Amino acid sequence: MVRSYGGIPPEQRKAERRERLLTAALDLFTSEGFQQAKITHLCKLAGVSTRNFYEEFENKEKVLLVLHDSINRLALEHVTATLAELTDTDAVTRIETLLDVFVATVTADPRMPRLNYVEAVGVNQELEAQHQEWVDRWADFIEAEARHAAEHGLAPKRNYRLTAIALVGAFTGLLREWQARELPVGEVTEELRGLMLAAITRMPS
């Protein structure tokens, strides 16, 4: 029989340790920098032993992998939930609202764009592969919205795949600039709105 400690089941203690490690890692990786961060320091911040760390993660790169995925997943969950509420909204308002939610989510904590667009870049092949997976997922989302806009007369009917990929790159670049230079969030949101609407409504040559 597995015994609880202090009334807390072992599965719960394990989950809490993992969450503390992830929370501490987000702070450490975006303050000291991922490359400079030490596992011993991370464990001290999280209040866990190094043995506990290696029970959860193979190395600090795996921690970064989880954080990178969870930040993207959170943003996608928020825009997807909002999308379900916009079924009767005109195409322009729909795009603007989705962008507002996306930017609000990823800028709510300045550490998130710092980790995703700076610290997680060029770390190893596994991170790059996951980054590409998320580029594809975000491009799928944008492409679907572009097709929706075309179906409702806002944009021409054409192939939007390259446009969607280009917009993902533009979003990444502006959010990296935002966290580096402390730009007003409203200016970033407005620029992204203009870029997306201009790119989608552009007539094919």
CSV table of C-alpha atoms in Angstrom, one decimal, residues 39-129:
chain,number,residue,atom,x,y,z
A,39,ILE,CA,19.9,22.7,-12.5
A,40,THR,CA,21.1,23.1,-8.9
A,41,HIS,CA,19.9,26.7,-8.9
A,42,LEU,CA,16.6,25.6,-10.5
A,43,CYS,CA,16.1,23.0,-7.8
A,44,LYS,CA,16.9,25.5,-5.0
A,45,LEU,CA,14.3,27.9,-6.4
A,46,ALA,CA,11.7,25.2,-6.7
A,47,GLY,CA,12.5,23.8,-3.3
A,48,VAL,CA,13.1,20.2,-4.6
A,49,SER,CA,16.2,18.0,-4.6
A,50,THR,CA,18.2,17.2,-7.7
A,51,ARG,CA,17.0,13.6,-7.3
A,52,ASN,CA,13.4,14.9,-7.6
A,53,PHE,CA,14.4,16.9,-10.7
A,54,TYR,CA,15.8,13.8,-12.5
A,55,GLU,CA,12.7,11.8,-11.6
A,56,GLU,CA,10.7,14.3,-13.7
A,57,PHE,CA,13.1,15.5,-16.4
A,58,GLU,CA,16.1,14.0,-18.2
A,59,ASN,CA,17.8,17.4,-18.4
A,60,LYS,CA,17.0,21.1,-18.5
A,61,GLU,CA,16.3,21.0,-22.2
A,62,LYS,CA,13.3,18.8,-21.5
A,63,VAL,CA,12.0,21.4,-19.1
A,64,LEU,CA,12.4,24.0,-21.8
A,65,LEU,CA,10.5,21.7,-24.2
A,66,VAL,CA,7.6,21.4,-21.9
A,67,LEU,CA,7.4,25.1,-21.2
A,68,HIS,CA,7.6,26.0,-24.9
A,69,ASP,CA,4.8,23.6,-25.7
A,70,SER,CA,2.6,24.7,-22.8
A,71,ILE,CA,2.9,28.4,-23.7
A,72,ASN,CA,1.8,27.8,-27.3
A,73,ARG,CA,-0.9,25.4,-26.1
A,74,LEU,CA,-2.3,28.0,-23.7
A,75,ALA,CA,-2.5,30.6,-26.4
A,76,LEU,CA,-4.2,28.2,-28.9
A,77,GLU,CA,-6.7,27.1,-26.2
A,78,HIS,CA,-7.6,30.8,-25.6
A,79,VAL,CA,-8.1,31.7,-29.2
A,80,THR,CA,-10.0,28.5,-30.0
A,81,ALA,CA,-12.4,29.1,-27.1
A,82,THR,CA,-12.9,32.6,-28.3
A,83,LEU,CA,-13.5,31.3,-31.9
A,84,ALA,CA,-16.4,29.2,-30.6
A,85,GLU,CA,-18.1,32.5,-29.5
A,86,LEU,CA,-17.7,34.3,-32.9
A,87,THR,CA,-19.8,32.2,-35.2
A,88,ASP,CA,-22.1,35.1,-36.1
A,89,THR,CA,-19.5,37.9,-36.1
A,90,ASP,CA,-18.3,39.6,-39.3
A,91,ALA,CA,-14.9,38.6,-40.7
A,92,VAL,CA,-13.0,41.8,-39.7
A,93,THR,CA,-14.3,41.8,-36.1
A,94,ARG,CA,-13.6,38.1,-35.9
A,95,ILE,CA,-9.9,38.5,-37.0
A,96,GLU,CA,-9.4,41.5,-34.7
A,97,THR,CA,-10.9,39.7,-31.7
A,98,LEU,CA,-8.8,36.6,-32.2
A,99,LEU,CA,-5.7,38.7,-32.5
A,100,ASP,CA,-6.6,40.6,-29.3
A,101,VAL,CA,-7.0,37.4,-27.4
A,102,PHE,CA,-3.8,35.9,-28.7
A,103,VAL,CA,-1.7,39.0,-27.9
A,104,ALA,CA,-3.3,39.4,-24.5
A,105,THR,CA,-2.5,35.8,-23.7
A,106,VAL,CA,1.2,35.8,-24.7
A,107,THR,CA,1.9,39.3,-23.2
A,108,ALA,CA,0.1,38.7,-19.9
A,109,ASP,CA,3.4,37.4,-18.6
A,110,PRO,CA,6.5,39.0,-20.3
A,111,ARG,CA,8.4,35.8,-19.5
A,112,MET,CA,6.4,33.8,-22.0
A,113,PRO,CA,7.4,35.5,-25.2
A,114,ARG,CA,11.0,35.8,-23.8
A,115,LEU,CA,11.1,32.0,-23.3
A,116,ASN,CA,9.3,31.1,-26.6
A,117,TYR,CA,10.9,33.5,-29.0
A,118,VAL,CA,14.4,34.0,-27.5
A,119,GLU,CA,15.5,31.3,-25.0
A,120,ALA,CA,14.0,28.4,-26.9
A,121,VAL,CA,15.6,29.3,-30.3
A,122,GLY,CA,18.4,27.2,-31.6
A,123,VAL,CA,18.8,25.0,-28.4
A,124,ASN,CA,18.7,21.6,-30.0
A,125,GLN,CA,17.0,19.6,-32.8
A,126,GLU,CA,14.1,18.5,-30.6
A,127,LEU,CA,13.2,22.1,-29.7
A,128,GLU,CA,13.5,23.2,-33.4
A,129,ALA,CA,11.3,20.3,-34.4
